[in-house]
């Protein structure tokens, strides 16, 4: 008796419908492919094959890959704005709010590494198809919120540095750790929670007014 080995099957084409779910699948696949192949190397065909739909079906959700990248950026900032709004609605002191906002930012990056890399680590020439403008506009508004919270902490006598310097220092420290952990996954990192809390302690204790 001859046994014929089954050939590995590619992703089966999926049925029509389920618009929101399909859109989310496309964005998830695109995040990964943009990171792996770069913007120029990513194609609609690659993204469609990864999702298991035809290129024609994908075009029903997005006009082109630049629109996909734009949507990834918008969704990332929508999430960060929502997290900030939750913090700002609390009765926490300004410095505690700033720490929560920084912690949420770091957690978002570590839990969504592909989206984070596309939004915060992409070279300008790779984001020149409209995403750069969105990132600058929404990122600027997000950072203005954060700076205002740091400024409130300064006015309350909780930190010793001017708000602009303090806010940029906090962001640079948080981003540095997140970017390293995402882009160097092979490194023997310590416990993620311990690392992020230690970074937060170091940054905020260093800025606190004695």
GROMACS .gro file of C-alpha atoms in nm:
model
  210
    1UNK     CA    1   0.000   0.000   0.000
    2UNK     CA    2   0.142   0.339  -0.100
    3UNK     CA    3   0.089   0.628   0.138
    4UNK     CA    4   0.080   0.967  -0.031
    5UNK     CA    5   0.183   1.248   0.195
    6UNK     CA    6  -0.060   1.534   0.203
    7UNK     CA    7   0.073   1.862   0.073
    8UNK     CA    8   0.063   2.148   0.322
    9UNK     CA    9  -0.234   2.366   0.246
   10UNK     CA   10  -0.221   2.741   0.220
   11UNK     CA   11  -0.474   2.955   0.400
   12UNK     CA   12  -0.815   2.865   0.268
   13UNK     CA   13  -1.015   3.141   0.110
   14UNK     CA   14  -1.264   3.270   0.363
   15UNK     CA   15  -1.633   3.333   0.307
   16UNK     CA   16  -1.766   3.681   0.246
   17UNK     CA   17  -1.913   3.887   0.526
   18UNK     CA   18  -1.794   3.953   0.878
   19UNK     CA   19  -1.670   4.294   0.771
   20UNK     CA   20  -1.536   4.421   1.102
   21UNK     CA   21  -1.364   4.094   1.184
   22UNK     CA   22  -1.211   4.072   0.836
   23UNK     CA   23  -1.090   4.433   0.857
   24UNK     CA   24  -0.922   4.355   1.189
   25UNK     CA   25  -0.756   4.046   1.038
   26UNK     CA   26  -0.621   4.255   0.751
   27UNK     CA   27  -0.475   4.514   0.987
   28UNK     CA   28  -0.313   4.248   1.205
   29UNK     CA   29  -0.157   4.078   0.903
   30UNK     CA   30  -0.043   4.411   0.758
   31UNK     CA   31   0.127   4.512   1.083
   32UNK     CA   32   0.335   4.197   1.074
   33UNK     CA   33   0.417   4.217   0.703
   34UNK     CA   34   0.508   4.587   0.714
   35UNK     CA   35   0.752   4.511   0.996
   36UNK     CA   36   0.897   4.199   0.830
   37UNK     CA   37   0.919   4.330   0.471
   38UNK     CA   38   0.923   4.707   0.511
   39UNK     CA   39   0.663   4.932   0.351
   40UNK     CA   40   0.803   4.898   0.001
   41UNK     CA   41   0.839   4.520   0.030
   42UNK     CA   42   0.486   4.471   0.157
   43UNK     CA   43   0.223   4.419  -0.111
   44UNK     CA   44  -0.152   4.390  -0.114
   45UNK     CA   45  -0.109   4.038  -0.250
   46UNK     CA   46   0.111   3.933   0.043
   47UNK     CA   47  -0.131   4.077   0.294
   48UNK     CA   48  -0.431   3.917   0.122
   49UNK     CA   49  -0.262   3.575   0.110
   50UNK     CA   50  -0.175   3.597   0.478
   51UNK     CA   51  -0.537   3.670   0.565
   52UNK     CA   52  -0.668   3.407   0.326
   53UNK     CA   53  -0.866   3.632   0.094
   54UNK     CA   54  -0.823   3.748  -0.263
   55UNK     CA   55  -0.663   4.083  -0.342
   56UNK     CA   56  -0.999   4.190  -0.484
   57UNK     CA   57  -1.170   4.111  -0.155
   58UNK     CA   58  -0.908   4.307   0.037
   59UNK     CA   59  -0.968   4.612  -0.182
   60UNK     CA   60  -1.326   4.610  -0.058
   61UNK     CA   61  -1.190   4.714   0.283
   62UNK     CA   62  -0.890   4.932   0.194
   63UNK     CA   63  -0.805   5.134  -0.115
   64UNK     CA   64  -0.431   5.057  -0.099
   65UNK     CA   65  -0.154   4.975   0.147
   66UNK     CA   66  -0.105   5.341   0.241
   67UNK     CA   67  -0.462   5.348   0.370
   68UNK     CA   68  -0.389   5.034   0.573
   69UNK     CA   69  -0.084   5.195   0.732
   70UNK     CA   70  -0.285   5.508   0.809
   71UNK     CA   71  -0.552   5.301   0.982
   72UNK     CA   72  -0.290   5.118   1.190
   73UNK     CA   73  -0.157   5.457   1.307
   74UNK     CA   74  -0.501   5.594   1.383
   75UNK     CA   75  -0.605   5.290   1.583
   76UNK     CA   76  -0.284   5.299   1.786
   77UNK     CA   77  -0.337   5.661   1.878
   78UNK     CA   78  -0.708   5.607   1.947
   79UNK     CA   79  -0.609   5.341   2.201
   80UNK     CA   80  -0.349   5.565   2.363
   81UNK     CA   81  -0.591   5.860   2.379
   82UNK     CA   82  -0.851   5.636   2.545
   83UNK     CA   83  -0.599   5.515   2.803
   84UNK     CA   84  -0.499   5.875   2.876
   85UNK     CA   85  -0.860   5.982   2.914
   86UNK     CA   86  -0.917   5.713   3.175
   87UNK     CA   87  -0.618   5.839   3.375
   88UNK     CA   88  -0.714   6.206   3.345
   89UNK     CA   89  -1.065   6.126   3.473
   90UNK     CA   90  -0.924   6.001   3.804
   91UNK     CA   91  -0.858   6.205   4.118
   92UNK     CA   92  -0.489   6.111   4.127
   93UNK     CA   93  -0.229   6.383   4.189
   94UNK     CA   94  -0.069   6.515   3.867
   95UNK     CA   95   0.260   6.327   3.910
   96UNK     CA   96   0.077   5.998   3.971
   97UNK     CA   97  -0.129   6.063   3.657
   98UNK     CA   98   0.189   6.121   3.457
   99UNK     CA   99   0.333   5.794   3.585
  100UNK     CA  100   0.015   5.604   3.495
  101UNK     CA  101   0.018   5.756   3.147
  102UNK     CA  102   0.381   5.654   3.099
  103UNK     CA  103   0.311   5.305   3.229
  104UNK     CA  104   0.013   5.266   2.994
  105UNK     CA  105   0.226   5.382   2.702
  106UNK     CA  106   0.493   5.123   2.779
  107UNK     CA  107   0.239   4.846   2.825
  108UNK     CA  108   0.072   4.934   2.495
  109UNK     CA  109   0.405   4.910   2.315
  110UNK     CA  110   0.502   4.578   2.467
  111UNK     CA  111   0.159   4.425   2.406
  112UNK     CA  112   0.136   4.561   2.049
  113UNK     CA  113   0.496   4.542   1.925
  114UNK     CA  114   0.424   4.555   1.553
  115UNK     CA  115   0.192   4.855   1.576
  116UNK     CA  116   0.439   5.028   1.809
  117UNK     CA  117   0.729   4.976   1.568
  118UNK     CA  118   0.528   5.113   1.277
  119UNK     CA  119   0.408   5.420   1.467
  120UNK     CA  120   0.712   5.508   1.678
  121UNK     CA  121   1.013   5.337   1.517
  122UNK     CA  122   0.952   5.368   1.142
  123UNK     CA  123   1.203   5.572   0.944
  124UNK     CA  124   1.051   5.891   0.792
  125UNK     CA  125   1.106   5.773   0.432
  126UNK     CA  126   0.905   5.458   0.503
  127UNK     CA  127   0.614   5.655   0.647
  128UNK     CA  128   0.602   5.921   0.378
  129UNK     CA  129   0.278   5.793   0.228
  130UNK     CA  130   0.052   5.991   0.462
  131UNK     CA  131   0.119   5.801   0.783
  132UNK     CA  132   0.394   6.041   0.884
  133UNK     CA  133   0.152   6.337   0.884
  134UNK     CA  134  -0.101   6.143   1.092
  135UNK     CA  135   0.168   6.032   1.336
  136UNK     CA  136   0.294   6.388   1.374
  137UNK     CA  137  -0.053   6.535   1.424
  138UNK     CA  138  -0.198   6.274   1.659
  139UNK     CA  139   0.135   6.208   1.829
  140UNK     CA  140   0.175   6.580   1.889
  141UNK     CA  141  -0.170   6.606   2.045
  142UNK     CA  142  -0.103   6.302   2.263
  143UNK     CA  143   0.228   6.441   2.381
  144UNK     CA  144   0.071   6.782   2.450
  145UNK     CA  145  -0.170   6.605   2.686
  146UNK     CA  146   0.117   6.435   2.861
  147UNK     CA  147   0.319   6.758   2.884
  148UNK     CA  148   0.018   6.938   3.034
  149UNK     CA  149  -0.005   6.671   3.303
  150UNK     CA  150   0.367   6.703   3.376
  151UNK     CA  151   0.324   7.082   3.386
  152UNK     CA  152   0.050   7.040   3.647
  153UNK     CA  153   0.292   6.833   3.854
  154UNK     CA  154   0.552   7.108   3.818
  155UNK     CA  155   0.305   7.376   3.926
  156UNK     CA  156   0.212   7.160   4.226
  157UNK     CA  157   0.578   7.148   4.327
  158UNK     CA  158   0.611   6.774   4.262
  159UNK     CA  159   0.897   6.784   4.009
  160UNK     CA  160   1.211   6.995   3.990
  161UNK     CA  161   1.259   7.035   3.613
  162UNK     CA  162   1.076   7.251   3.363
  163UNK     CA  163   0.777   7.062   3.212
  164UNK     CA  164   0.917   7.045   2.858
  165UNK     CA  165   1.245   6.893   2.972
  166UNK     CA  166   1.075   6.661   3.221
  167UNK     CA  167   0.814   6.535   2.974
  168UNK     CA  168   1.070   6.468   2.702
  169UNK     CA  169   1.298   6.291   2.948
  170UNK     CA  170   1.016   6.065   3.065
  171UNK     CA  171   0.910   5.982   2.710
  172UNK     CA  172   1.266   5.918   2.594
  173UNK     CA  173   1.332   5.679   2.884
  174UNK     CA  174   1.007   5.491   2.837
  175UNK     CA  175   1.043   5.467   2.461
  176UNK     CA  176   1.404   5.356   2.486
  177UNK     CA  177   1.324   5.053   2.699
  178UNK     CA  178   1.018   4.955   2.494
  179UNK     CA  179   1.199   4.990   2.162
  180UNK     CA  180   1.496   4.785   2.284
  181UNK     CA  181   1.278   4.504   2.418
  182UNK     CA  182   1.077   4.491   2.095
  183UNK     CA  183   1.368   4.509   1.851
  184UNK     CA  184   1.608   4.289   2.049
  185UNK     CA  185   1.387   3.994   2.153
  186UNK     CA  186   1.686   3.759   2.154
  187UNK     CA  187   1.851   3.946   2.442
  188UNK     CA  188   1.833   3.784   2.785
  189UNK     CA  189   1.589   4.037   2.929
  190UNK     CA  190   1.493   4.034   3.296
  191UNK     CA  191   1.127   4.004   3.395
  192UNK     CA  192   0.929   4.253   3.185
  193UNK     CA  193   0.717   4.383   3.472
  194UNK     CA  194   1.020   4.432   3.693
  195UNK     CA  195   1.210   4.613   3.419
  196UNK     CA  196   0.929   4.854   3.338
  197UNK     CA  197   0.858   4.930   3.704
  198UNK     CA  198   1.228   4.987   3.770
  199UNK     CA  199   1.248   5.224   3.474
  200UNK     CA  200   0.942   5.413   3.599
  201UNK     CA  201   1.085   5.435   3.951
  202UNK     CA  202   1.419   5.562   3.818
  203UNK     CA  203   1.262   5.824   3.592
  204UNK     CA  204   1.006   5.961   3.834
  205UNK     CA  205   1.221   5.950   4.143
  206UNK     CA  206   1.494   6.126   3.948
  207UNK     CA  207   1.259   6.408   3.855
  208UNK     CA  208   1.080   6.436   4.189
  209UNK     CA  209   1.140   6.748   4.391
  210UNK     CA  210   1.330   6.670   4.711
   0.00000   0.00000   0.00000
